mmCIF file of C-alpha atoms in Angstrom:
data_model
loop_
_atom_site.group_PDB
_atom_site.id
_atom_site.type_symbol
_atom_site.label_atom_id
_atom_site.label_comp_id
_atom_site.label_asym_id
_atom_site.label_seq_id
_atom_site.Cartn_x
_atom_site.Cartn_y
_atom_site.Cartn_z
ATOM 1 C CA CYS H 1 17.084 -26.428 -27.024
ATOM 2 C CA LEU H 2 14.092 -28.628 -26.302
ATOM 3 C CA TRP H 3 15.023 -32.010 -24.840
ATOM 4 C CA CYS H 4 12.499 -34.769 -25.284
ATOM 5 C CA TYR H 5 12.686 -37.726 -22.891
ATOM 6 C CA THR H 6 10.530 -40.027 -25.021
ATOM 7 C CA ASN H 7 13.122 -40.326 -27.785
ATOM 8 C CA ASN H 8 16.152 -38.758 -25.964
ATOM 9 C CA THR H 9 16.742 -36.079 -28.580
ATOM 10 C CA CYS H 10 17.567 -32.418 -28.437
ATOM 11 C CA ILE H 11 15.404 -30.457 -30.846
ATOM 12 C CA ASP H 12 15.722 -26.783 -31.750
ATOM 13 C CA TYR H 13 12.999 -24.966 -29.851
ATOM 14 C CA PRO H 14 10.105 -23.950 -32.121
ATOM 15 C CA VAL H 15 10.265 -20.188 -31.653
ATOM 16 C CA ARG H 16 7.092 -19.467 -33.576
ATOM 17 C CA SER H 17 4.939 -21.047 -30.848
ATOM 18 C CA VAL H 18 5.096 -20.325 -27.145
ATOM 19 C CA LEU H 19 4.534 -23.943 -26.145
ATOM 20 C CA PRO H 20 6.096 -26.784 -28.115
ATOM 21 C CA PRO H 21 3.509 -28.682 -30.162
ATOM 22 C CA SER H 22 2.608 -32.152 -28.939
ATOM 23 C CA SER H 23 3.668 -33.590 -32.300
ATOM 24 C CA LEU H 24 7.303 -32.833 -31.386
ATOM 25 C CA CYS H 25 7.155 -33.987 -27.771
ATOM 26 C CA SER H 26 4.492 -34.278 -25.084
ATOM 27 C CA LEU H 27 4.573 -31.492 -22.513
ATOM 28 C CA SER H 28 5.233 -33.822 -19.578
ATOM 29 C CA ASN H 29 8.321 -35.287 -21.306
ATOM 30 C CA ALA H 30 9.696 -31.987 -22.612
ATOM 31 C CA ARG H 31 12.584 -30.281 -20.841
ATOM 32 C CA TRP H 32 13.618 -26.721 -21.509
ATOM 33 C CA GLY H 33 17.194 -25.514 -21.887
ATOM 34 C CA VAL H 34 18.818 -27.604 -19.207
ATOM 35 C CA CYS H 35 17.637 -31.189 -18.931
ATOM 36 C CA TRP H 36 16.326 -30.913 -15.370
ATOM 37 C CA ILE H 37 13.765 -28.126 -15.987
ATOM 38 C CA ASN H 38 10.432 -29.804 -16.666
ATOM 39 C CA PHE H 39 8.310 -27.785 -19.075
ATOM 40 C CA GLU H 40 5.070 -28.438 -17.183
ATOM 41 C CA ALA H 41 6.628 -27.399 -13.880
ATOM 42 C CA LEU H 42 8.086 -24.295 -15.519
ATOM 43 C CA ILE H 43 4.700 -23.256 -16.900
ATOM 44 C CA ILE H 44 2.991 -23.864 -13.540
ATOM 45 C CA ALA H 45 5.695 -21.937 -11.665
ATOM 46 C CA ILE H 46 5.480 -18.982 -14.067
ATOM 47 C CA ALA H 47 1.675 -18.970 -13.779
ATOM 48 C CA VAL H 48 1.833 -19.033 -9.972
ATOM 49 C CA VAL H 49 4.396 -16.211 -9.839
ATOM 50 C CA ALA H 50 2.398 -14.132 -12.338
ATOM 51 C CA GLY H 51 -0.790 -14.766 -10.331
ATOM 52 C CA LEU H 52 0.894 -13.712 -7.085
ATOM 53 C CA ILE H 53 2.193 -10.539 -8.720
ATOM 54 C CA LEU H 54 -1.258 -9.676 -10.091
ATOM 55 C CA VAL H 55 -2.955 -10.371 -6.749
ATOM 56 C CA SER H 56 -0.401 -8.283 -4.858
ATOM 57 C CA ILE H 57 -0.836 -5.399 -7.318
ATOM 58 C CA ALA H 58 -4.613 -5.614 -6.924
ATOM 59 C CA VAL H 59 -4.336 -5.680 -3.124
ATOM 60 C CA CYS H 60 -1.957 -2.706 -3.159
ATOM 61 C CA CYS H 61 -4.291 -0.725 -5.416
ATOM 62 C CA CYS H 62 -7.326 -1.478 -3.257
ATOM 63 C CA TYR H 63 -5.415 -0.660 -0.075
ATOM 64 C CA CYS H 64 -4.122 2.622 -1.502
ATOM 65 C CA CYS H 65 -7.584 3.646 -2.712
ATOM 66 C CA TYR H 66 -9.054 2.791 0.694
ATOM 67 C CA CYS H 67 -6.343 4.745 2.520
ATOM 68 C CA ARG H 68 -6.722 7.728 0.229
ATOM 69 C CA ARG H 69 -10.484 7.794 0.675
ATOM 70 C CA ARG H 70 -10.127 7.416 4.427
ATOM 71 C CA SER H 71 -7.448 10.093 4.745
ATOM 72 C CA ARG H 72 -9.581 12.581 2.839
ATOM 73 C CA SER H 73 -12.559 12.165 5.160
ATOM 74 C CA ARG H 74 -10.595 11.950 8.394
ATOM 75 C CA PRO H 75 -9.354 15.586 8.707
ATOM 76 C CA ASP H 76 -12.918 16.893 8.590
ATOM 77 C CA GLU H 77 -13.985 14.534 11.366
ATOM 78 C CA GLU H 78 -10.906 15.352 13.442
ATOM 79 C CA GLU H 79 -11.447 19.087 12.968
ATOM 80 C CA GLU H 80 -15.068 18.740 14.086
ATOM 81 C CA GLN H 81 -14.036 16.770 17.172
ATOM 82 C CA LEU H 82 -11.366 19.339 18.041
ATOM 83 C CA ALA H 83 -13.858 22.180 17.588
ATOM 84 C CA ARG H 84 -16.387 20.397 19.840
ATOM 85 C CA LYS H 85 -13.789 19.783 22.542
ATOM 86 C CA ARG H 86 -12.561 23.364 22.298
ATOM 87 C CA GLU H 87 -16.151 24.637 22.683
ATOM 88 C CA GLU H 88 -16.745 22.333 25.681
ATOM 89 C CA ARG H 89 -13.578 23.593 27.364
ATOM 90 C CA ARG H 90 -14.573 27.194 26.685
ATOM 91 C CA LEU H 91 -18.044 26.636 28.184
ATOM 92 C CA GLN H 92 -16.556 24.902 31.247
ATOM 93 C CA SER H 93 -14.118 27.795 31.667
ATOM 94 C CA LEU H 94 -16.941 30.329 31.468
ATOM 95 C CA GLN H 95 -18.971 28.354 33.993
ATOM 96 C CA ARG H 96 -16.033 28.204 36.438
ATOM 97 C CA LYS H 97 -15.425 31.922 35.918
ATOM 98 C CA HIS H 98 -19.071 32.672 36.688
ATOM 99 C CA GLU H 99 -18.947 30.492 39.847
ATOM 100 C CA ARG H 100 -15.780 32.282 41.023
ATOM 101 C CA LYS H 101 -17.436 35.641 40.419
ATOM 102 C CA LEU H 102 -20.482 34.580 42.469
ATOM 103 C CA LYS H 103 -18.221 33.392 45.319
ATOM 104 C CA HIS H 104 -16.269 36.655 45.282
ATOM 105 C CA ASP H 105 -19.493 38.659 45.310
ATOM 106 C CA GLU H 106 -20.730 36.661 48.325
ATOM 107 C CA ILE H 107 -17.451 37.271 50.160
ATOM 108 C CA ARG H 108 -17.637 41.012 49.352
ATOM 109 C CA LYS H 109 -21.207 41.170 50.636
ATOM 110 C CA LYS H 110 -20.283 39.292 53.767
ATOM 111 C CA TYR H 111 -17.430 41.654 54.618
ATOM 112 C CA GLY H 112 -19.144 44.740 53.252
ATOM 113 C CA MET H 113 -16.760 45.577 50.472
#
């Protein structure tokens, strides 16, 4: 049912067209289904909801692509950092071992062992 406030009539909704033609009733005076749903407000609300859905889908897609790209590159960087730290620790360990050996050799010389 399409209720028109200009002439206070209920007209069968023209199903062949999405929006009712202005010859039947102007869009600002047309009410859909129940008398309190303004056709203009309904169209604006549907457009806003559809726009929000499209924007949220686009944001989700961009975010997922960004995360995927970032997660692919990150393990290589993390592995390189771990390898560098492991090598630094190994070199520090070797240096401490060499210093201990020198100290022990000095002590052995001192006491004639």
